[in-house]
XYZ file of C-alpha atoms in Angstrom:
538
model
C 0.000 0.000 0.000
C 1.514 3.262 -1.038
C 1.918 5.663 2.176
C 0.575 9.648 2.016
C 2.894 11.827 3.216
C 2.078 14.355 5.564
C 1.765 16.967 3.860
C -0.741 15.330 0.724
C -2.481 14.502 4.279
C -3.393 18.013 5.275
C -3.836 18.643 1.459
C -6.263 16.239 1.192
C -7.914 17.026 4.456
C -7.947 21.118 3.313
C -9.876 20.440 -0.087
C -12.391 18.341 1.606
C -13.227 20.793 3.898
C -13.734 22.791 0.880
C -15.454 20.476 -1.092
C -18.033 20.415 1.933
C -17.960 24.132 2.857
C -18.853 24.330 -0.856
C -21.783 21.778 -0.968
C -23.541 23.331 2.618
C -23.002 27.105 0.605
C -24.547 25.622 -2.464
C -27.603 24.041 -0.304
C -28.082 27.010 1.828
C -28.524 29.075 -1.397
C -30.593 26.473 -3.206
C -32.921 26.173 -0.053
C -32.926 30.387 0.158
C -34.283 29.937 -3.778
C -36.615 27.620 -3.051
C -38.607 29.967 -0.392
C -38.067 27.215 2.497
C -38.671 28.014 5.466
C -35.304 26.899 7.035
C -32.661 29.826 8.050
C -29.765 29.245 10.160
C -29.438 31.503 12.900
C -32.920 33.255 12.466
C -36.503 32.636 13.618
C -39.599 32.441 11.031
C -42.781 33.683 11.379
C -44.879 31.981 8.605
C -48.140 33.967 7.477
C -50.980 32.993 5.680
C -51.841 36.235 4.116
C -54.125 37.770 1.360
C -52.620 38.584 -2.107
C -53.565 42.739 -1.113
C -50.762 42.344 1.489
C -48.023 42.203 -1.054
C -47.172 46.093 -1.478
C -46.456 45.967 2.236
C -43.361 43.774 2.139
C -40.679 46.778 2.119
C -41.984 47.155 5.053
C -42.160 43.660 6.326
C -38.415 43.815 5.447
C -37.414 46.389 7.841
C -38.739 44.631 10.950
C -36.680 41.458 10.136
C -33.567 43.514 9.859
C -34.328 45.314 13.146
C -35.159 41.933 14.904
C -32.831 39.676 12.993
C -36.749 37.387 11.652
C -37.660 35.669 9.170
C -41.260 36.970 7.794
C -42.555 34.383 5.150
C -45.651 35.230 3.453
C -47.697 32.816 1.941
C -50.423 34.435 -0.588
C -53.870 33.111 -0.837
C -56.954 33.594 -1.603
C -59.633 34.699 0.660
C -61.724 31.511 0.640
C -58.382 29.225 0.704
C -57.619 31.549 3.919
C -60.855 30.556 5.357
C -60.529 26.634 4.394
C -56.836 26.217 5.383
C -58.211 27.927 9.198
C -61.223 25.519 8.917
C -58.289 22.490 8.512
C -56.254 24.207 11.479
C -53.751 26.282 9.764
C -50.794 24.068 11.411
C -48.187 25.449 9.192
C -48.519 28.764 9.567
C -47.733 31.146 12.907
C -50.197 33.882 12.053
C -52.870 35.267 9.299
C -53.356 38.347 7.703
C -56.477 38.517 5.307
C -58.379 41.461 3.983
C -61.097 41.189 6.171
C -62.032 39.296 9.865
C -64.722 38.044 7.982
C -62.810 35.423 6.500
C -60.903 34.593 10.091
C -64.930 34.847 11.811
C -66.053 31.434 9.407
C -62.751 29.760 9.283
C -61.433 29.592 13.135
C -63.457 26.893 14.083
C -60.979 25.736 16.054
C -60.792 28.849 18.276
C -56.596 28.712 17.115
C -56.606 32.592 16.194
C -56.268 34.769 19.123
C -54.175 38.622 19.589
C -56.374 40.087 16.780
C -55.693 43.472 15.739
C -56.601 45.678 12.763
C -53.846 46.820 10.944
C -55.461 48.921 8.550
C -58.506 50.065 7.059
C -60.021 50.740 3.145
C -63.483 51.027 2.305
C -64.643 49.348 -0.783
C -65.991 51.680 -3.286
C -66.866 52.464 -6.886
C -64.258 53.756 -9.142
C -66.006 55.429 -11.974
C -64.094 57.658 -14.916
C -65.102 61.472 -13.830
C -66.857 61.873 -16.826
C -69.297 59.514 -16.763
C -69.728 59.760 -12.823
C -70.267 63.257 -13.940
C -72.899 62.181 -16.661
C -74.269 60.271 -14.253
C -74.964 62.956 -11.436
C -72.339 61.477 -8.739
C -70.032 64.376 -8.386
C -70.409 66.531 -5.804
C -73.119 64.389 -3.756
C -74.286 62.145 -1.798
C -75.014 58.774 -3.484
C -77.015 56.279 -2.166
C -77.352 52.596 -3.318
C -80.586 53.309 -4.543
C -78.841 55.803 -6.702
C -76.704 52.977 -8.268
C -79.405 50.331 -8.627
C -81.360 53.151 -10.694
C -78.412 53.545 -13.171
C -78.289 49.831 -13.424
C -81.867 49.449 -14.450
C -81.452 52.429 -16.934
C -78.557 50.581 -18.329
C -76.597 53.745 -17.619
C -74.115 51.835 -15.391
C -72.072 49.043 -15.485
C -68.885 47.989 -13.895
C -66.026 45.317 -13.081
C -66.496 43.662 -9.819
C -64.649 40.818 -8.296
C -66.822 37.149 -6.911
C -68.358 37.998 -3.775
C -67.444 34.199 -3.011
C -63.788 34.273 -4.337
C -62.265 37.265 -3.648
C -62.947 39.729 -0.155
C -63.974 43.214 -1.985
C -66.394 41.599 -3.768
C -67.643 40.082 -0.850
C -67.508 43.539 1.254
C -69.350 45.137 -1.277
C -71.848 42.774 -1.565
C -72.732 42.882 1.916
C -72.868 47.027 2.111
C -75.736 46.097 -0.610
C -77.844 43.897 1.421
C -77.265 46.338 4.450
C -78.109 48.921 2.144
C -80.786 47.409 0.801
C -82.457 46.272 4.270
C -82.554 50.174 5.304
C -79.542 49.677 7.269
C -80.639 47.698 10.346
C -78.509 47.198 13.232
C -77.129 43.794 12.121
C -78.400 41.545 9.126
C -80.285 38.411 10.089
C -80.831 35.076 8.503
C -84.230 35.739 8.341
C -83.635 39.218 6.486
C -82.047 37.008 3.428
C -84.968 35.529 2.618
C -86.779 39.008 1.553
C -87.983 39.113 -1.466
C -87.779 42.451 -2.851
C -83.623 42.258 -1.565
C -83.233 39.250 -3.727
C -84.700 41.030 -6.675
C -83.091 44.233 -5.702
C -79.844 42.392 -5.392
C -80.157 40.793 -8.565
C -80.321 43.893 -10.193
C -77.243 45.348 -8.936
C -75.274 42.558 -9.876
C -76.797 42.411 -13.684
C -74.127 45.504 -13.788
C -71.432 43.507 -13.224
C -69.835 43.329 -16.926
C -66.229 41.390 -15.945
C -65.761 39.516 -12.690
C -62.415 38.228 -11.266
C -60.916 35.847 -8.295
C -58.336 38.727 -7.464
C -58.862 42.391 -6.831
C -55.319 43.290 -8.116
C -55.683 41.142 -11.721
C -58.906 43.455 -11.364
C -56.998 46.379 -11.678
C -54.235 45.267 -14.066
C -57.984 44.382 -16.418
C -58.822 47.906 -16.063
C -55.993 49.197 -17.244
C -55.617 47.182 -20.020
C -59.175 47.354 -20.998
C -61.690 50.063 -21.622
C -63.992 50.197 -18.919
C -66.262 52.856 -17.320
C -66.481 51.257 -13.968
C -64.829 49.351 -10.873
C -65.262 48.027 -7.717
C -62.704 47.580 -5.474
C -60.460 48.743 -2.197
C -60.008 53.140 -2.213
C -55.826 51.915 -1.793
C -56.317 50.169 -5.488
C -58.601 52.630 -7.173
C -55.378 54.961 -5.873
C -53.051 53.021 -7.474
C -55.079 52.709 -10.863
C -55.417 56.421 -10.647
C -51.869 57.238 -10.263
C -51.504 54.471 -13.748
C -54.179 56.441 -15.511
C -52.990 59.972 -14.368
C -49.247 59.243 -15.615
C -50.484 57.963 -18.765
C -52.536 60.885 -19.372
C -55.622 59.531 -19.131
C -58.622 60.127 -16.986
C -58.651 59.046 -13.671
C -61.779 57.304 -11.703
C -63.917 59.245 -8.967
C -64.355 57.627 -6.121
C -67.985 57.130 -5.307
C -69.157 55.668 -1.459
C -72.070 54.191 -1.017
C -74.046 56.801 1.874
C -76.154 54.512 2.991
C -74.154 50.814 2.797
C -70.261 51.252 2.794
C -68.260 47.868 3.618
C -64.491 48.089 5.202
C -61.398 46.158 4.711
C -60.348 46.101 8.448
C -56.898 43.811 7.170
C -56.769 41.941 11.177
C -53.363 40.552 11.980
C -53.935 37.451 14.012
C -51.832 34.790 15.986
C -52.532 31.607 15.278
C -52.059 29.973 18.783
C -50.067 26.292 17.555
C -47.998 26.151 21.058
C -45.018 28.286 20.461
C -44.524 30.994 23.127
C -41.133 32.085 21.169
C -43.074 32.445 17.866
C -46.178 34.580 19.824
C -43.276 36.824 20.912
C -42.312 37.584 17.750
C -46.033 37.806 16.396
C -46.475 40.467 19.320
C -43.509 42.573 18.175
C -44.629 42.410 14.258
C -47.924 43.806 15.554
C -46.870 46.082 17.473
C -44.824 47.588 14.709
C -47.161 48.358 11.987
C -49.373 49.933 14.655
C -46.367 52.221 15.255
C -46.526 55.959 14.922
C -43.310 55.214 12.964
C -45.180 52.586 10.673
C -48.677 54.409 10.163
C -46.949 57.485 7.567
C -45.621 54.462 5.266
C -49.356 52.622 5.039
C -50.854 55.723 4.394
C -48.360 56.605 1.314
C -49.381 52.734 0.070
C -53.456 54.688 0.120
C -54.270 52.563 3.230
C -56.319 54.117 6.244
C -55.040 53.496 9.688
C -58.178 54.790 11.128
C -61.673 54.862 9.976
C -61.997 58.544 9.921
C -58.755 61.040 9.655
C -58.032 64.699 8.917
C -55.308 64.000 6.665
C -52.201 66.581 6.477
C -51.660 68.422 3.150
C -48.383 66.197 2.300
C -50.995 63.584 1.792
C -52.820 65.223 -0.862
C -51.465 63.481 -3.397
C -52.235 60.239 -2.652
C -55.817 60.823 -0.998
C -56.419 63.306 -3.873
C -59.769 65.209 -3.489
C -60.082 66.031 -6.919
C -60.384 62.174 -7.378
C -63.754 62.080 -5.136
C -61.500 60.797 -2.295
C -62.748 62.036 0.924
C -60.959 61.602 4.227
C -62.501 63.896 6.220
C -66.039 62.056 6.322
C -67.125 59.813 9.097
C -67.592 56.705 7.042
C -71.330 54.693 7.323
C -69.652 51.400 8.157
C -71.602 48.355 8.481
C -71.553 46.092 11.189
C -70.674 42.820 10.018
C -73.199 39.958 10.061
C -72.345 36.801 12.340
C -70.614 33.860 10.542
C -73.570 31.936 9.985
C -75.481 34.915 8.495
C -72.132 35.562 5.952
C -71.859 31.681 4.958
C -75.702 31.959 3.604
C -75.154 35.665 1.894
C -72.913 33.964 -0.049
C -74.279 30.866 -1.044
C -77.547 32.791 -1.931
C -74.912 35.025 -4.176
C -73.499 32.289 -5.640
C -76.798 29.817 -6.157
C -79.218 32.745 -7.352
C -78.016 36.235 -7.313
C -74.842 36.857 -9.194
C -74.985 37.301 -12.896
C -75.003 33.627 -14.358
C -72.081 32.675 -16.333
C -71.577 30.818 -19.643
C -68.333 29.048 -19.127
C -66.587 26.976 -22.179
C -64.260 23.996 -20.877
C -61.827 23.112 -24.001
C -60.025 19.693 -22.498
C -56.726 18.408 -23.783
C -57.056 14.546 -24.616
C -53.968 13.964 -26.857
C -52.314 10.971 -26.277
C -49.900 12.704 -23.679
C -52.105 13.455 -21.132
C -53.152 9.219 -20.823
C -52.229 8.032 -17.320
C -51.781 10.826 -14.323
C -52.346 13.762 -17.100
C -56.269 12.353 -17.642
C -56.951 11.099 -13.872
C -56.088 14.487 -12.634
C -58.372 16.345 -15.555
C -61.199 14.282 -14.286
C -60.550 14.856 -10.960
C -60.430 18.617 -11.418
C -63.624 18.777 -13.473
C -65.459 16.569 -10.822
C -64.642 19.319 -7.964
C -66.411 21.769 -10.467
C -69.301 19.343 -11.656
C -70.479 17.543 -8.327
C -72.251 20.005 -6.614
C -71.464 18.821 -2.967
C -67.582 19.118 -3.867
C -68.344 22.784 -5.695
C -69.911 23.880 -2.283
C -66.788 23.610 -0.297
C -64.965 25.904 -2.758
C -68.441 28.027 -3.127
C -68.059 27.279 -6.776
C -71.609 25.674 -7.472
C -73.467 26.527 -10.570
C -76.826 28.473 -10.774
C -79.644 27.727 -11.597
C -79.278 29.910 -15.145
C -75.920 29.492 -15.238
C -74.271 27.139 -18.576
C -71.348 24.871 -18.773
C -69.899 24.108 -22.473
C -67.312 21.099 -22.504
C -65.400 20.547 -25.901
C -63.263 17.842 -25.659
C -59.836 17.931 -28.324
C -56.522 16.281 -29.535
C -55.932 17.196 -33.069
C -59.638 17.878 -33.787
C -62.855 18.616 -31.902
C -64.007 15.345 -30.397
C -67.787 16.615 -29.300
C -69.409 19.668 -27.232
C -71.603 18.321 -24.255
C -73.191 21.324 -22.330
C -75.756 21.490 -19.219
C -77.761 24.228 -18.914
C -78.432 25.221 -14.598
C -77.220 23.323 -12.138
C -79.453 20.079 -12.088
C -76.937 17.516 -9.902
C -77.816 14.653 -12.163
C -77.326 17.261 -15.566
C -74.089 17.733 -14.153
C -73.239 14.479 -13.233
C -73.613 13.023 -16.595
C -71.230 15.277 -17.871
C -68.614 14.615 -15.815
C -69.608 11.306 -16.612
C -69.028 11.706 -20.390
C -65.379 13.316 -19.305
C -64.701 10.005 -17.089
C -65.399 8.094 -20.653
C -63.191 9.576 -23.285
C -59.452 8.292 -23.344
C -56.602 10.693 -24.388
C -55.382 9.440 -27.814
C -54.129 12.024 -31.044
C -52.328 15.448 -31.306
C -52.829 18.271 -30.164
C -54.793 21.900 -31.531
C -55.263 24.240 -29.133
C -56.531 26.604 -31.756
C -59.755 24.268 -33.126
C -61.548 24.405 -29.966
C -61.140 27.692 -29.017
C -63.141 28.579 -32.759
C -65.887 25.891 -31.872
C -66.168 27.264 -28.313
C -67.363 31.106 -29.870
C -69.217 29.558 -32.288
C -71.250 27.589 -29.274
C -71.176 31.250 -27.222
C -72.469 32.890 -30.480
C -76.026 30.886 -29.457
C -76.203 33.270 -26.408
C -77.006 36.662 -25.696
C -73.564 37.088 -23.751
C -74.848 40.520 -22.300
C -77.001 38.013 -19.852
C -73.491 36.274 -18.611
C -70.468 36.381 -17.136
C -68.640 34.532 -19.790
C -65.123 32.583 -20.115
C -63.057 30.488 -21.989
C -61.493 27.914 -20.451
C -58.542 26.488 -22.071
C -56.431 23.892 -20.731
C -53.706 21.815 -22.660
C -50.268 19.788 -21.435
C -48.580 20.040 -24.870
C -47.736 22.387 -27.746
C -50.046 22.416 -30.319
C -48.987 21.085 -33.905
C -51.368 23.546 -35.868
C -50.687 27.129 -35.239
C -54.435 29.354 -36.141
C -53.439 31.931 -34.008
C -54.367 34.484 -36.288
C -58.166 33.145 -37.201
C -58.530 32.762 -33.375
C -57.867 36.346 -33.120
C -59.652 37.386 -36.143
C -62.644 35.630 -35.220
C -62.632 37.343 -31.994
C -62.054 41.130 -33.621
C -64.743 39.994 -36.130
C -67.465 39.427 -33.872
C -66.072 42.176 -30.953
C -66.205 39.958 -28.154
C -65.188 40.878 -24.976
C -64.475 36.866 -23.738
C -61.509 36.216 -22.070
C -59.514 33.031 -22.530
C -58.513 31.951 -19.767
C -55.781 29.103 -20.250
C -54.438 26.381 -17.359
C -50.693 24.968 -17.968
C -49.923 21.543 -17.416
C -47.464 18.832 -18.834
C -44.963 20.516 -21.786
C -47.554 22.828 -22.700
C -46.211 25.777 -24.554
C -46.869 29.193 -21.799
C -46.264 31.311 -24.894
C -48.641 29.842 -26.894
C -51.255 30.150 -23.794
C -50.167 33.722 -22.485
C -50.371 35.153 -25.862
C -54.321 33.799 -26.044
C -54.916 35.472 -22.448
C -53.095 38.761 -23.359
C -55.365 39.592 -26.641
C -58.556 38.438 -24.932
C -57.097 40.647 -21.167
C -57.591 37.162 -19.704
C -54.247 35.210 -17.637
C -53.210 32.062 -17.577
C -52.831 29.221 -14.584
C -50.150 27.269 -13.637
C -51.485 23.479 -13.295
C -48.042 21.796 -13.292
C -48.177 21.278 -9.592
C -51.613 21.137 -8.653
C -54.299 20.989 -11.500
C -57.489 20.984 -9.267
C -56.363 24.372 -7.665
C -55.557 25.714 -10.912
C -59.171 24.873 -12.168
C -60.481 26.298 -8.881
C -58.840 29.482 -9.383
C -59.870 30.167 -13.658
C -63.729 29.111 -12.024
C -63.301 31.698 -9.519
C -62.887 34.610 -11.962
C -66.095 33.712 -14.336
């Protein structure tokens, strides 16, 4: 055996140190990329936050240098907040949605406790000055009575996000039953089941001409589109407005609802898992962005740290009067209904009330999508299709609403529809998308031209109305350009939404969603969520 000498020892010893310094660097930055959790030397407090929370990460990012934290936020949804609270929340240290409503019907476990508001927005109409002014808004009071009006004159519509997806839509639903009720001290069960509300209700949300599952995509719609109208948070019809202003366009005037005006109180909560070190940082978080040194930094973002303040001149800019915004007004805030009384508001919204939609499903069956690829279609479609699996999501049809399915590889393979939402209508659809086999190519583009001929049938004006496209693999026929020509041709306003999965070509996808303003969902992890989320804006 041939001997080392000393020194090849400590050689050999110092480049293995190396070698192993250099493999725990290269993990600690591959974990860092990753977003896991896991920080040497730091403590993590993991929240389960709504997407509206975003913009205040800059200042998220101070506290964790100040107190040497971890702050991971986790984005979701404000029905996925409620659910993942419902199913005890056990990865996460603390939640931050829009709205306590959402923490109200999900802590059923009595886990959230230390519940503070961190700021407030009301949820208003955004409405381009000069049709507010057309309108007779400026200047006045305006009631919801005033809006309904405009609605049934068909002098007002507007973008509004799913009062069962998304918490402004929600909020501003609710302001229109209070409204609507004559403002009573709190909204019972047995005030849902008034008649003239329903019908009343019904008519507000005919106006609703685009709908969405996220109050920011909301705004990036607006911009993009030409619309008169939007509902949404006073800190995002801010934003828009500083968008519209730079671009020299008209900005929106900010119109609140006298008699039924619905708050974003954004309540920071612990969620109480059995770690005294983790509610100790939780405490000091809280603490912070309640902080006189905080509060000037939330109000530049357009949020409210009180329900009623004098702002300073320096403000102007943001809270800009000549853009309707008022800050000097004691707001008519509603008091919020119990949790039982919110769970059937929005069932009755999503069952009867909202505008019924007229959604087209184009499924991929090429021969790539046989084993897992299929399974998980059919599992996704059955969460949408079997009503008791919709309601958990509050995704279940209407009883006006319609559901297109055109199946495709290389060519159309049929178009099975279902007109309400009859459970055994809807069953025998998903029953017919249990049935077909993946087999063939792919076009993407064949579909898409069968599913506006189908919408073509309909007076679209009646519905909220979506393509949904979903596909695993590039297509081998590129009619791009008749897709889009079609479209001009008939000026429709559908947007096609598209879900990823598989080796599907994004490009292909995103440049369908950016012609028709629509997006497109990733489904390469989880397809079921993906098809939960394009449901949730139509």
């Amino acid at each position: 055996m041939k001997k080392i000498s000393g020194n090849k020892k400590l050689i050999i010893s110092v480049m293995i140190i190396i070698v192993v310094i250099a493999i725990i660097v290269g993990s600690i930055i591959s974990i860092q990329k990753s977003g896991s959790n896991i920080s040497f030397g730091k403590k993590t407090l993991n929240i389960l936050s709504g997407s509206e929370n975003e913009v205040l990460e800059p200042i998220l990012e101070e506290f964790e240098k100040q107190n040497n934290v971890n702050i991971n936020m986790t984005y979701e949804g404000s029905v996925d907040i409620m659910q993942e609270l419902q199913n005890g929340a056990e990865n996460y240290d603390a939640v931050f949605p829009a709205n306590s409503i959402w923490i109200s019907m999900g802590d059923t476990n009595l886990k959230v406790k230390n519940q503070k508001s961190i700021t407030t927005t009301p949820v208003v109409f955004g409405i381009k000055k000069s049709v507010a002014e057309k309108l007779g808004f400026v200047g006045k009071d305006v009631t919801t009575k005033d809006i309904l009006e405009k609605i049934q004159s068909k002098e007002l519509s507007f973008m509004m996000t799913s009062a069962t997806q998304s918490n402004s839509g929600a909020t501003a639903y609710l302001g229109f039953i209070y409204a609507l009720l004559g403002n009573p001290e709190v909204i019972t069960a047995e005030d849902l089941d008034n008649e003239e509300l329903k019908t009343n209700l019904t008519t507000i949300l005919s106006g609703v001409n685009r709908s969405s599952g996220s109050s920011d995509w909301l705004k990036d719609l607006f911009l993009e589109s030409d619309y008169d109208a939007m509902v949404n948070y006073e800190s995002i019809i801010i934003d828009t407005n500083k968008e519209l202003v730079a671009r020299g366009e008209e900005p929106l005037y900010v119109i609140y609802p006298q008699d039924g005006l619905g708050i974003a109180d954004s309540p920071l909560g612990y969620i109480d898992n059995g770690n005294k070190e983790k509610e100790e940082i939780f405490l000091k978080l809280q603490d912070y962005l309640i902080s006189d040194e905080v509060k000037p930094k939330l109000l530049e973002l357009g949020r409210r740290t009180s329900f009623a303040i004098n702002f300073e001149n320096s403000n102007q800019e943001t809270f800009n009067s000549d853009w309707g915004i008022d800050t000097k007004k004691v707001l008519n805030v509603m008091k919020m209904p119990t949790a039982d009384v919110i769970q059937k508001a929005l069932n009755m919204y999503q069952t009867e009330l909202r505008k019924p939609s007229l959604t087209v499903y184009c499924l991929d069956y090429s021969g790539s999508m046989a084993g897992n690829g299929v399974t998980s279609l059919r599992s996704a479609m059955s969460m949408l299709l079997d009503q008791t699996k919709a309601k958990n999501y509050m995704l279940q049809a209407s009883t006006k609403d319609v559901t297109i399915v055109i199946p495709f590889d290389n060519n159309v393979l049929d178009i099975w529809k279902a007109e309400g939402n009859d459970e055994t209508t809807l069953l025998e659809l998903q029953s017919k998308i249990d049935s077909l086999d993946p087999q063939g190519g792919t076009d993407i583009y064949k579909p898409l031209i069968k599913a506006m001929d189908e919408i073509k049938k309909y007076n679209v004006s009646d519905y909220t109305t979506s393509i949904i496209l979903m596909s695993d693999g590039k297509s081998n026929v590129n009619s791009y350009n008749q897709v889009v020509e079609e479209w001009n041709q008939e000026n429709l306003d559908i947007p096609i939404f598209s879900i990823t999965f598989g080796e599907s070509d994004d490009r292909e996808l995103q440049a369908l969603a950016d012609f028709s303003t629509a997006r497109v969902f990733d489904g390469k992890d989880n397809l079921e969520k993906a098809f939960k989320q394009a449901k949730g804006y139509n």
